[in-house]
Amino acid sequence: MATITRPNPGTPGGPELRRRTHPISVDIARALPLTPAVLLLLVFLAGPILWCIYAAFTNTALTGAGSGNTQFVGLDNFRAAFSSDTFRNSVVLTLVFTFLSAVVGQNLLGLGLALLQKRSAKAVRTLVGITVIGAWVIPEVVAGYVWYAFLAKDGTLNEILGTLGLGQNWLYTLPIIAVSLANVWRGTAFSMLVYNAALSEIPQEIEEAAEMDGATGWRRLRWVTVPMIKRTVTTNLMLITLQTLSVFGLIYTMTRGGPGTKSQTLPLYMYEQAFSFSQIGYGTAIALVLLAVGGVFSIIYMRLLRED
Amino acid sequence: MTTETPTPALSTTKLTVGSNKPVGPRTRVAAGVINLVTAVLGIMFLVPLLWVVFAAFNSQAGLKLEWPGSNFSLDNFRAILTPETTYRPMWNGLVLCVGSTVIAIAVATLAAYPLSRFNTRYKRPFLLTILFSTGLPITAIMVPVYGLFVQLNLIDTISGTVAFMATTALPMSIFLMKNFMDGVPLTLEEAAWTDGANSMQTLRHIVLPLMWPGMSVVTIFTFIGMWGNFFIPFILLLSPDRLPASVSIFTFFGQYGSVQWGQLAAYSILYTLPVVILYVLLSRRLGGAFNFGGALKG
């Protein structure tokens, strides 16, 4: 069967089929509209990243020894970081924050809400959708204040729990849990929307067939639904992990990293070192660690996207 | 990155409501349980949010959630509607967001065109770089950016901050814009090219009019992202009279000693309102749920 297919150069499906016949000058002419983007990205994104790589190995500082003459200090910043309890504490807190609020919270709650919404009454579905998206739409700092008010000593949660005698200042007793909860509240809408879209693409016949075969509830979810949206799950996990890694405003508004350093994740530690203590070189080393973690996740994410 | 069918990143997806089978008592109980659980989760999301609304209209507002009742008044709004407290930060925020959104969208549209229309040597590496940068935590580069801004004398300038904010939005907007542009068939352009139109003309007169829904999605998302951005202006702007709403909400209550929670809530509402309005307009006009599916497929 001979089918004549005309390669369509406009869609990304076509490129491999097509021989490149034009000279390099055509490539250059066609690349011209990219110039503003390339310039901005080079100056404000690639530039700072390169500087980050350089400065992390120097003792650059705004005050003290490194302010007058900047010197290469090799791996000193990293050695200092990894032997510092505060840094290790921040790494652990960042992992806890990301795991609790993104991997468990936003991801599972988002999936749960999407599954529930699919089967709930229209009015319930709409109202819950609006509320969850409402929490997502409001700005980060406002979300921070909302949760400060909710969890503070004389806040709403204690008002509710007060009769049970469980009242306490959650922001002091469980700060990292408190900021994680706030982040779940704020971020779940994204996962919910992603999963809503993925679930609506599952052909109904498949679910019905599984139901006919006697697969009910959990088993259908485990063996039919989840495998079908597996790709969406990994993509979503990757995206929310990357977003959560760089959360700053929410935590800063709620606890400023405190009490002490009990909710000081890497971004807050970096901010404190670089701007409060003026240790730019050391702060940049922390930034480089954060950047490297983001970079690794980013590469995995690209791999996942390229698989199919 | 091989999108076989370039799905536009949003569509009017109808949610399946369940099948039309005869409803037995067991199914009805299950439906009731599902509705109840969903509603309870919804209420858990609602309760923290209610505080802002109630406190804003309560002249004696504290931190706990309480119905304004006899304390109901607009005093909180009256107190904050002054140039220093509200108008100037809102205006600053608007200047920053409109400025950076316009730059980001214009630059992203230009960049998306050759990426969507031609196959060239640079295309694949460029797209991979863009995709890679969407994942980089911008928070991490704020220290070097601060250093760069000091060197270039851009610290505490609106123009510098706008340029940087636009750049942070670029990777994602180029990526989304390209996906939307892939959805516009090439045949129409080929006709125009035959008639002697150049690529910028076809972009303006043929491609853009056909992809306005996609463009408005990217534009509004970019704007909402900018409006809520706290860390960038917090680091790059210093003078109190240049701070946008996202930063001033954080700083201006400090000067009075004790925090006026009612006023903070009222200010939060005013600051949040533009974003909510934009979102409602967008979701209504474009048919309900956003479908990130297409955008995520790459």
Coordinates of C-alpha atoms in Angstrom, one line a residue:
Chain A
M1 CA 0.0 0.0 0.0
A2 CA 1.7 3.1 -1.2
T3 CA 0.6 6.2 0.6
I4 CA 2.0 9.5 -0.4
T5 CA 2.5 11.7 2.6
R6 CA 3.6 15.2 2.2
P7 CA 5.9 16.1 5.2
N8 CA 4.4 19.0 7.0
P9 CA 7.3 21.2 8.1
G10 CA 5.1 23.1 10.5
T11 CA 4.4 20.3 12.9
P12 CA 7.0 18.7 15.0
G13 CA 6.1 15.3 13.6
G14 CA 7.7 16.2 10.3
P15 CA 11.2 17.3 10.9
E16 CA 12.9 13.9 10.9
L17 CA 11.3 13.1 7.5
R18 CA 12.6 16.1 5.8
R19 CA 16.1 16.6 4.4
R20 CA 17.7 19.9 5.2
T21 CA 18.4 21.5 1.8
H22 CA 18.7 25.1 2.7
P23 CA 22.0 26.8 3.4
I24 CA 23.1 28.1 6.8
S25 CA 22.3 31.7 5.8
V26 CA 18.6 30.7 5.7
D27 CA 18.9 29.3 9.2
I28 CA 20.4 32.5 10.4
A29 CA 17.7 34.6 8.8
R30 CA 15.0 32.4 10.3
A31 CA 16.6 32.7 13.7
L32 CA 16.3 36.5 13.8
P33 CA 13.0 36.7 15.7
L34 CA 14.7 34.7 18.4
T35 CA 17.3 37.4 19.1
P36 CA 15.4 39.4 21.8
A37 CA 14.6 36.2 23.7
V38 CA 18.2 35.0 23.4
L39 CA 19.5 38.3 24.6
L40 CA 17.3 38.5 27.6
L41 CA 17.9 34.9 28.6
L42 CA 21.7 35.3 28.2
V43 CA 21.9 38.5 30.3
F44 CA 19.4 37.8 33.0
L45 CA 19.4 34.0 33.2
A46 CA 22.6 32.5 31.8
G47 CA 24.7 35.4 33.1
P48 CA 23.6 35.0 36.8
I49 CA 23.9 31.2 36.6
L50 CA 27.5 31.5 35.3
W51 CA 28.2 34.1 38.0
C52 CA 26.7 31.8 40.5
I53 CA 29.2 29.1 39.5
Y54 CA 32.1 31.5 39.7
A55 CA 31.1 33.3 43.0
A56 CA 30.4 30.1 44.8
F57 CA 34.2 29.4 44.8
T58 CA 35.1 32.9 46.1
N59 CA 34.8 34.7 49.4
T60 CA 32.7 37.5 48.0
A61 CA 31.1 39.5 50.8
L62 CA 29.6 42.9 51.4
T63 CA 31.4 43.3 54.7
G64 CA 34.4 41.8 56.3
A65 CA 37.3 39.9 54.7
G66 CA 35.8 39.2 51.3
S67 CA 34.5 42.7 50.6
G68 CA 37.8 44.4 49.8
N69 CA 39.7 41.8 47.8
T70 CA 37.7 38.9 46.5
Q71 CA 39.7 35.7 46.4
F72 CA 39.3 32.2 45.2
V73 CA 38.7 29.9 48.1
G74 CA 38.2 26.7 46.2
L75 CA 35.7 24.4 47.8
D76 CA 35.8 26.2 51.2
N77 CA 32.2 27.5 50.9
F78 CA 30.9 24.0 50.2
R79 CA 33.0 22.5 52.9
A80 CA 31.7 25.1 55.3
A81 CA 28.2 24.4 54.2
F82 CA 28.2 20.7 54.5
S83 CA 29.9 20.8 57.9
S84 CA 27.4 23.4 59.2
D85 CA 24.5 22.1 61.2
T86 CA 22.3 24.9 60.0
F87 CA 22.8 24.0 56.4
R88 CA 22.2 20.3 57.0
N89 CA 19.1 21.3 58.9
S90 CA 17.9 23.3 55.9
V91 CA 18.5 20.5 53.5
V92 CA 16.5 18.1 55.7
L93 CA 13.7 20.7 56.1
T94 CA 13.6 21.3 52.4
L95 CA 13.3 17.5 51.8
V96 CA 10.6 17.3 54.4
F97 CA 8.7 20.3 53.1
T98 CA 8.9 19.0 49.5
F99 CA 7.9 15.5 50.4
L100 CA 5.0 16.4 52.7
S101 CA 3.6 19.3 50.7
A102 CA 4.3 18.3 47.1
V103 CA 4.8 14.6 46.8
V104 CA 2.2 13.5 49.4
G105 CA -0.1 16.5 49.9
Q106 CA -0.6 18.3 46.6
N107 CA -0.2 15.1 44.5
L108 CA -2.4 12.7 46.4
L109 CA -5.0 15.3 47.5
G110 CA -5.1 16.6 43.9
L111 CA -5.6 13.1 42.5
G112 CA -8.2 12.3 45.2
L113 CA -10.2 15.5 44.5
A114 CA -10.1 14.8 40.8
L115 CA -11.4 11.3 41.3
L116 CA -14.1 12.5 43.7
Q117 CA -15.1 15.3 41.5
K118 CA -15.6 12.9 38.6
R119 CA -18.3 11.1 40.6
S120 CA -19.9 13.8 42.7
A121 CA -23.0 15.8 42.0
K122 CA -22.5 18.8 39.7
A123 CA -23.2 21.4 42.4
V124 CA -20.7 19.9 44.8
R125 CA -18.2 19.5 42.1
T126 CA -18.5 23.2 41.0
L127 CA -18.4 24.6 44.5
V128 CA -15.4 22.5 45.6
G129 CA -13.6 23.3 42.3
I130 CA -14.1 27.1 42.8
T131 CA -12.9 26.9 46.5
V132 CA -9.8 24.9 45.7
I133 CA -8.9 27.1 42.7
G134 CA -9.6 30.2 44.8
A135 CA -6.9 29.1 47.2
W136 CA -4.5 28.7 44.2
V137 CA -5.3 32.0 42.6
I138 CA -4.7 34.3 45.5
P139 CA -1.1 35.6 45.8
E140 CA 1.6 33.8 47.8
V141 CA 1.9 36.4 50.5
V142 CA -1.8 36.6 51.1
A143 CA -1.9 32.8 51.4
G144 CA 0.9 33.2 54.0
Y145 CA -1.2 35.7 56.1
V146 CA -4.3 33.5 55.7
W147 CA -2.5 30.6 57.2
Y148 CA -0.8 32.7 59.8
A149 CA -4.2 33.7 61.0
F150 CA -5.5 30.2 60.8
L151 CA -2.7 28.6 62.8
A152 CA -1.7 31.4 65.2
K153 CA -2.2 31.1 69.0
D154 CA -5.4 33.0 69.0
G155 CA -6.3 31.9 65.5
T156 CA -9.1 29.9 63.9
L157 CA -7.8 26.4 64.3
N158 CA -7.4 26.9 68.1
E159 CA -10.9 28.4 68.2
I160 CA -12.2 25.1 66.7
L161 CA -9.9 22.9 68.8
G162 CA -10.2 25.0 71.9
T163 CA -13.1 23.0 73.3
L164 CA -11.1 19.8 73.1
G165 CA -8.2 21.4 75.0
L166 CA -5.8 20.8 72.1
G167 CA -5.0 24.5 71.5
Q168 CA -1.4 25.5 70.9
N169 CA 0.7 27.8 68.8
W170 CA 1.1 25.6 65.8
L171 CA 3.5 28.0 64.2
Y172 CA 5.9 27.4 67.1
T173 CA 5.3 23.8 67.9
L174 CA 5.1 22.4 64.4
P175 CA 6.4 25.1 62.1
I176 CA 7.5 22.9 59.2
I177 CA 4.2 21.0 59.2
A178 CA 2.4 24.3 59.4
V179 CA 4.1 25.7 56.3
S180 CA 3.7 22.4 54.5
L181 CA 0.0 22.4 55.2
A182 CA -0.3 26.0 53.8
N183 CA 1.6 24.9 50.7
V184 CA -0.7 21.9 50.2
W185 CA -3.7 24.3 50.5
R186 CA -2.2 26.7 48.0
G187 CA -0.9 24.2 45.5
T188 CA -3.4 21.4 45.3
A189 CA -5.5 23.1 42.6
F190 CA -2.7 22.7 40.1
S191 CA -2.6 18.9 40.5
M192 CA -6.3 18.7 40.6
L193 CA -6.6 20.5 37.3
V194 CA -3.9 18.3 35.8
Y195 CA -5.6 15.1 37.0
N196 CA -9.1 16.4 36.0
A197 CA -7.8 16.7 32.4
A198 CA -6.0 13.3 32.5
L199 CA -9.1 11.5 33.9
S200 CA -11.4 13.0 31.4
E201 CA -9.2 11.6 28.6
I202 CA -9.7 8.0 29.8
P203 CA -12.3 6.4 27.5
Q204 CA -15.3 5.5 29.4
E205 CA -15.6 2.0 27.8
I206 CA -12.5 0.9 29.5
E207 CA -13.8 1.8 33.0
E208 CA -17.1 0.2 32.2
A209 CA -15.5 -2.9 30.9
A210 CA -13.5 -3.2 34.1
E211 CA -16.7 -2.7 36.1
M212 CA -18.4 -5.5 34.1
D213 CA -15.5 -7.8 34.9
G214 CA -16.2 -7.2 38.5
A215 CA -13.4 -4.8 39.4
T216 CA -14.7 -2.4 41.9
G217 CA -13.5 0.6 43.8
W218 CA -9.8 0.4 44.8
R219 CA -9.0 -2.4 42.4
R220 CA -10.3 -0.5 39.4
L221 CA -8.4 2.5 40.6
R222 CA -5.2 0.5 41.2
W223 CA -5.2 -1.6 38.0
V224 CA -7.1 0.5 35.5
T225 CA -7.2 4.2 36.3
V226 CA -3.8 4.8 37.8
P227 CA -1.8 2.9 35.1
M228 CA -3.6 4.9 32.4
I229 CA -2.6 8.2 33.9
K230 CA 0.9 7.1 34.9
R231 CA 2.6 9.6 32.6
T232 CA 0.6 12.5 33.9
V233 CA 1.4 11.4 37.5
T234 CA 5.2 11.6 36.8
T235 CA 5.0 14.9 34.9
N236 CA 2.9 16.4 37.6
L237 CA 5.2 15.2 40.4
M238 CA 8.2 16.6 38.7
L239 CA 6.5 20.0 38.1
I240 CA 5.2 20.4 41.6
T241 CA 8.6 19.3 43.1
L242 CA 10.4 21.9 41.1
Q243 CA 7.9 24.6 42.2
T244 CA 8.0 23.6 45.9
L245 CA 11.8 23.6 45.9
S246 CA 11.9 27.4 45.4
V247 CA 9.0 28.4 47.7
F248 CA 10.1 31.5 49.6
G249 CA 7.3 34.1 50.1
L250 CA 4.9 31.7 51.8
I251 CA 7.3 30.5 54.5
Y252 CA 8.8 33.9 54.9
T253 CA 5.4 35.5 55.7
M254 CA 4.3 32.7 58.0
T255 CA 7.4 32.0 60.1
R256 CA 10.4 33.8 58.6
G257 CA 12.1 30.4 58.9
G258 CA 11.6 30.3 62.6
P259 CA 11.3 29.8 65.4
G260 CA 15.1 29.6 65.3
T261 CA 15.8 27.6 62.2
K262 CA 12.9 25.2 62.5
S263 CA 11.3 26.1 59.2
Q264 CA 14.3 27.4 57.4
T265 CA 14.4 25.7 54.1
L266 CA 17.2 26.2 51.6
P267 CA 15.8 29.3 49.9
L268 CA 15.4 31.0 53.3
Y269 CA 18.8 29.9 54.5
M270 CA 20.3 31.3 51.3
Y271 CA 18.5 34.6 51.7
E272 CA 19.7 34.9 55.3
Q273 CA 23.3 34.1 54.5
A274 CA 23.5 36.4 51.5
F275 CA 21.4 39.3 52.5
S276 CA 21.2 39.4 56.3
F277 CA 24.8 38.3 56.9
S278 CA 26.2 39.7 53.6
Q279 CA 28.1 36.5 52.9
I280 CA 27.5 36.6 49.1
G281 CA 30.0 33.9 48.2
Y282 CA 28.7 31.5 50.8
G283 CA 25.1 32.4 49.9
T284 CA 25.9 31.7 46.2
A285 CA 27.3 28.3 47.1
I286 CA 23.9 27.5 48.7
A287 CA 22.2 28.9 45.6
L288 CA 24.4 26.6 43.4
V289 CA 23.3 23.6 45.5
L290 CA 19.7 24.6 45.0
L291 CA 20.2 25.2 41.3
A292 CA 22.0 21.8 40.9
V293 CA 19.1 20.0 42.6
G294 CA 16.6 21.9 40.3
G295 CA 18.8 21.1 37.3
V296 CA 18.9 17.4 38.1
F297 CA 15.1 17.3 38.4
S298 CA 14.8 19.3 35.2
I299 CA 16.9 16.8 33.3
I300 CA 14.8 13.9 34.6
Y301 CA 11.7 15.9 33.6
M302 CA 13.0 16.4 30.1
R303 CA 13.8 12.7 29.8
L304 CA 10.3 11.8 30.9
L305 CA 8.8 14.2 28.4
R306 CA 10.9 12.7 25.6
E307 CA 10.1 9.1 26.3
D308 CA 6.9 8.9 24.2
Chain B
M1 CA 10.1 16.6 22.3
T2 CA 7.8 15.0 19.7
T3 CA 4.3 16.1 20.0
E4 CA 2.4 13.9 17.5
T5 CA -0.8 15.9 17.7
P6 CA -0.1 19.4 18.9
T7 CA -2.9 19.7 21.4
P8 CA -3.9 23.2 22.3
A9 CA -3.2 23.6 26.0
L10 CA -6.8 24.1 26.8
S11 CA -10.0 22.8 25.6
T12 CA -13.6 22.7 26.7
T13 CA -13.3 19.3 28.3
K14 CA -16.6 17.9 29.5
L15 CA -16.3 16.0 32.7
T16 CA -18.0 12.6 32.7
V17 CA -20.8 12.6 35.2
G18 CA -21.2 8.8 35.4
S19 CA -23.3 6.5 33.3
N20 CA -27.0 6.2 32.9
K21 CA -27.5 2.9 34.7
P22 CA -30.4 2.1 36.9
V23 CA -29.6 3.4 40.3
G24 CA -29.8 0.9 43.1
P25 CA -29.8 1.7 46.8
R26 CA -26.1 0.7 47.1
T27 CA -25.1 3.1 44.4
R28 CA -27.1 5.8 45.9
V29 CA -25.3 5.4 49.3
A30 CA -22.0 5.4 47.5
A31 CA -22.9 8.6 45.7
G32 CA -23.9 10.2 49.0
V33 CA -20.6 9.2 50.6
I34 CA -18.7 10.6 47.6
N35 CA -20.6 13.9 47.7
L36 CA -20.1 14.2 51.5
V37 CA -16.3 13.5 51.3
T38 CA -15.9 16.0 48.5
A39 CA -17.9 18.6 50.3
V40 CA -15.9 18.1 53.5
L41 CA -12.6 18.6 51.6
G42 CA -14.1 21.7 50.0
I43 CA -15.0 23.1 53.4
M44 CA -11.5 22.4 54.7
F45 CA -10.2 24.6 51.8
L46 CA -12.8 27.2 52.5
V47 CA -12.4 27.8 56.2
P48 CA -8.9 29.4 56.2
L49 CA -10.1 31.7 53.3
L50 CA -13.2 32.9 55.1
W51 CA -11.0 34.7 57.7
V52 CA -9.9 37.3 55.1
V53 CA -13.5 38.0 54.1
F54 CA -14.9 38.3 57.6
A55 CA -12.0 40.2 59.1
A56 CA -12.0 42.7 56.3
F57 CA -15.5 43.9 57.2
N58 CA -15.0 43.7 61.0
S59 CA -13.8 46.8 62.7
Q60 CA -12.6 44.8 65.7
A61 CA -11.0 41.9 63.7
G62 CA -8.5 39.6 65.4
L63 CA -6.9 36.5 64.2
K64 CA -9.7 34.1 64.8
L65 CA -12.6 33.5 62.3
E66 CA -15.6 35.4 63.5
W67 CA -18.8 36.7 61.9
P68 CA -18.5 40.5 61.8
G69 CA -22.0 40.9 63.3
S70 CA -22.4 44.2 65.1
N71 CA -18.9 45.2 64.3
F72 CA -19.6 45.1 60.6
S73 CA -18.2 48.2 58.9
L74 CA -16.2 49.4 56.0
D75 CA -13.8 51.2 58.3
N76 CA -10.9 48.9 57.4
F77 CA -11.3 49.7 53.7
R78 CA -11.6 53.4 54.5
A79 CA -8.5 53.4 56.5
I80 CA -6.3 51.8 53.9
L81 CA -7.5 53.6 50.8
T82 CA -4.8 56.2 50.9
P83 CA -2.0 56.9 48.4
E84 CA 0.8 55.5 50.5
T85 CA -1.0 52.4 51.7
T86 CA -3.0 51.2 48.7
Y87 CA -3.0 53.3 45.5
R88 CA 0.8 53.7 45.0
P89 CA 1.7 50.0 45.7
M90 CA -1.2 48.9 43.4
W91 CA 0.0 51.3 40.7
N92 CA 3.6 50.1 41.1
G93 CA 2.4 46.5 40.8
L94 CA 0.5 47.4 37.7
V95 CA 3.4 49.1 36.1
L96 CA 5.7 46.1 36.9
C97 CA 3.2 43.5 35.8
V98 CA 2.0 45.2 32.6
G99 CA 5.5 46.1 31.6
S100 CA 7.0 42.6 32.1
T101 CA 4.0 40.8 30.7
V102 CA 4.0 42.9 27.5
I103 CA 7.8 42.3 27.1
A104 CA 7.5 38.6 27.8
I105 CA 4.6 38.0 25.4
A106 CA 6.1 40.1 22.6
V107 CA 9.5 38.4 22.9
A108 CA 7.9 34.9 23.3
T109 CA 5.7 35.3 20.3
L110 CA 8.6 36.3 18.1
A111 CA 10.7 33.4 19.4
A112 CA 7.9 30.9 19.1
Y113 CA 7.3 31.7 15.4
P114 CA 10.5 30.2 13.9
L115 CA 10.4 27.4 16.5
S116 CA 7.0 26.4 15.3
R117 CA 7.3 27.1 11.6
F118 CA 10.8 26.0 10.5
N119 CA 13.1 23.1 11.0
T120 CA 16.5 24.4 11.5
R121 CA 19.7 23.3 13.2
Y122 CA 19.3 25.4 16.3
K123 CA 15.7 24.4 16.9
R124 CA 16.2 21.3 18.9
P125 CA 19.0 22.5 21.2
F126 CA 17.1 25.8 21.7
L127 CA 13.9 24.1 22.7
L128 CA 15.8 21.7 25.0
T129 CA 17.5 24.7 26.7
I130 CA 14.1 26.4 27.1
L131 CA 12.6 23.3 28.6
F132 CA 15.5 22.9 30.9
S133 CA 15.2 26.5 32.1
T134 CA 11.5 26.1 33.0
G135 CA 12.6 23.8 35.7
L136 CA 15.4 26.0 37.3
P137 CA 14.4 27.5 40.6
I138 CA 14.5 31.3 40.0
T139 CA 14.8 31.7 43.8
A140 CA 18.3 30.3 43.6
I141 CA 19.6 32.9 41.1
M142 CA 18.4 35.9 43.1
V143 CA 21.7 36.4 44.9
P144 CA 23.7 36.6 41.7
V145 CA 21.0 38.7 40.0
Y146 CA 21.3 41.1 43.0
G147 CA 25.0 41.3 42.4
L148 CA 24.5 41.8 38.6
F149 CA 22.0 44.6 39.3
V150 CA 24.5 46.3 41.6
Q151 CA 27.2 46.1 39.0
L152 CA 24.9 47.4 36.2
N153 CA 23.4 50.1 38.4
L154 CA 20.0 48.6 38.0
I155 CA 19.2 48.1 41.6
D156 CA 16.0 49.8 42.7
T157 CA 15.0 50.6 39.1
I158 CA 11.6 49.7 37.7
S159 CA 13.1 49.1 34.2
G160 CA 15.6 46.6 35.5
T161 CA 13.1 44.8 37.6
V162 CA 10.7 44.6 34.6
A163 CA 13.4 43.2 32.3
F164 CA 14.3 40.5 34.9
M165 CA 10.7 39.6 35.6
A166 CA 10.0 39.3 31.9
T167 CA 13.0 37.0 31.5
T168 CA 11.8 34.7 34.3
A169 CA 8.5 34.2 32.5
L170 CA 10.1 33.7 29.1
P171 CA 11.0 29.9 29.1
M172 CA 7.4 29.0 30.0
S173 CA 5.7 31.5 27.7
I174 CA 7.9 30.5 24.7
F175 CA 7.2 26.9 25.4
L176 CA 3.4 27.4 25.7
M177 CA 3.3 29.8 22.8
K178 CA 5.0 27.4 20.5
N179 CA 2.6 24.6 21.4
F180 CA -0.4 26.9 20.7
M181 CA 1.2 28.1 17.4
D182 CA 1.7 24.5 16.3
G183 CA -2.1 24.2 16.4
V184 CA -2.4 26.7 13.6
P185 CA -2.3 24.9 10.2
L186 CA 0.6 25.9 8.0
T187 CA -1.4 25.7 4.7
L188 CA -2.9 29.2 5.2
E189 CA 0.5 30.7 5.5
E190 CA 1.9 28.9 2.5
A191 CA -0.8 30.6 0.4
A192 CA 0.2 34.0 1.8
W193 CA 3.9 33.3 1.2
T194 CA 3.2 32.4 -2.4
D195 CA 1.5 35.9 -2.7
G196 CA 4.8 37.4 -1.5
A197 CA 4.1 38.0 2.2
N198 CA 7.1 37.7 4.5
S199 CA 7.1 35.7 7.6
M200 CA 6.5 38.6 10.0
Q201 CA 3.5 39.6 7.9
T202 CA 2.0 36.2 8.0
L203 CA 2.7 36.0 11.8
R204 CA 0.8 39.2 12.3
H205 CA -2.1 38.8 9.9
I206 CA -2.6 35.0 9.8
V207 CA -1.1 33.2 12.8
L208 CA -1.9 35.6 15.6
P209 CA -5.6 36.2 14.8
L210 CA -6.0 32.4 14.8
M211 CA -4.3 31.7 18.1
W212 CA -5.7 34.5 20.3
P213 CA -7.3 32.1 22.8
G214 CA -3.9 30.6 23.4
M215 CA -2.2 33.9 23.5
S216 CA -4.7 35.3 26.1
V217 CA -4.1 32.2 28.2
V218 CA -0.3 32.7 28.2
T219 CA -0.8 36.5 28.8
I220 CA -3.1 36.2 31.7
F221 CA -1.0 33.4 33.3
T222 CA 2.1 35.5 32.9
F223 CA 0.3 38.5 34.4
I224 CA -1.1 36.5 37.4
G225 CA 2.3 35.1 38.0
M226 CA 3.9 38.6 38.1
W227 CA 1.2 40.1 40.2
G228 CA 1.7 37.5 42.9
N229 CA 5.5 37.5 42.7
F230 CA 7.0 38.5 46.0
F231 CA 10.7 37.6 46.0
I232 CA 11.9 39.4 42.9
P233 CA 10.7 42.9 43.7
F234 CA 11.5 42.2 47.4
I235 CA 15.2 41.8 46.5
L236 CA 15.5 44.2 43.6
L237 CA 13.5 47.2 44.7
L238 CA 14.5 49.2 47.8
S239 CA 12.7 52.5 48.0
P240 CA 9.3 52.2 49.7
D241 CA 7.6 54.3 47.0
R242 CA 8.6 51.9 44.3
L243 CA 7.4 48.7 46.0
P244 CA 4.5 46.9 44.4
A245 CA 1.5 45.6 46.4
S246 CA 3.0 42.1 46.8
V247 CA 5.9 43.5 48.9
S248 CA 4.2 46.4 50.6
I249 CA 1.6 44.2 52.1
F250 CA 4.5 42.6 53.9
T251 CA 6.2 45.7 55.1
F252 CA 3.7 48.5 55.7
F253 CA 2.0 47.1 58.8
G254 CA 5.3 46.9 60.6
Q255 CA 5.6 50.6 61.1
Y256 CA 2.5 50.9 63.3
G257 CA 3.7 48.4 65.9
S258 CA 0.7 46.3 66.5
V259 CA -0.8 44.8 63.3
Q260 CA -4.3 45.9 62.3
W261 CA -5.6 42.5 61.2
G262 CA -8.8 43.9 59.8
Q263 CA -6.9 46.4 57.6
L264 CA -4.5 43.7 56.5
A265 CA -7.4 41.5 55.5
A266 CA -9.1 44.4 53.6
Y267 CA -5.8 45.1 51.8
S268 CA -5.4 41.4 51.0
I269 CA -8.8 41.5 49.3
L270 CA -8.1 44.6 47.2
Y271 CA -4.7 43.1 46.2
T272 CA -6.2 39.7 45.3
L273 CA -9.2 41.1 43.4
P274 CA -7.6 41.8 40.0
V275 CA -6.2 38.3 39.8
V276 CA -9.5 36.7 40.7
I277 CA -11.4 38.9 38.1
L278 CA -8.8 38.0 35.4
Y279 CA -9.1 34.3 36.2
V280 CA -12.9 34.4 36.2
L281 CA -13.0 36.3 32.9
L282 CA -10.5 33.9 31.4
S283 CA -12.2 30.6 32.5
R284 CA -15.6 31.8 31.5
R285 CA -14.6 33.0 28.1
L286 CA -12.5 29.9 27.3
G287 CA -15.0 27.4 28.7
G288 CA -14.4 26.3 32.2
A289 CA -11.6 24.0 33.2
F290 CA -8.1 24.7 32.0
N291 CA -6.7 21.7 30.4
F292 CA -3.0 21.5 31.2
G293 CA -2.9 18.1 29.6
G294 CA -1.8 19.5 26.2
A295 CA 0.7 21.9 27.7
L296 CA 2.3 19.2 29.8
K297 CA 2.7 16.8 27.0
G298 CA 5.4 18.9 25.6

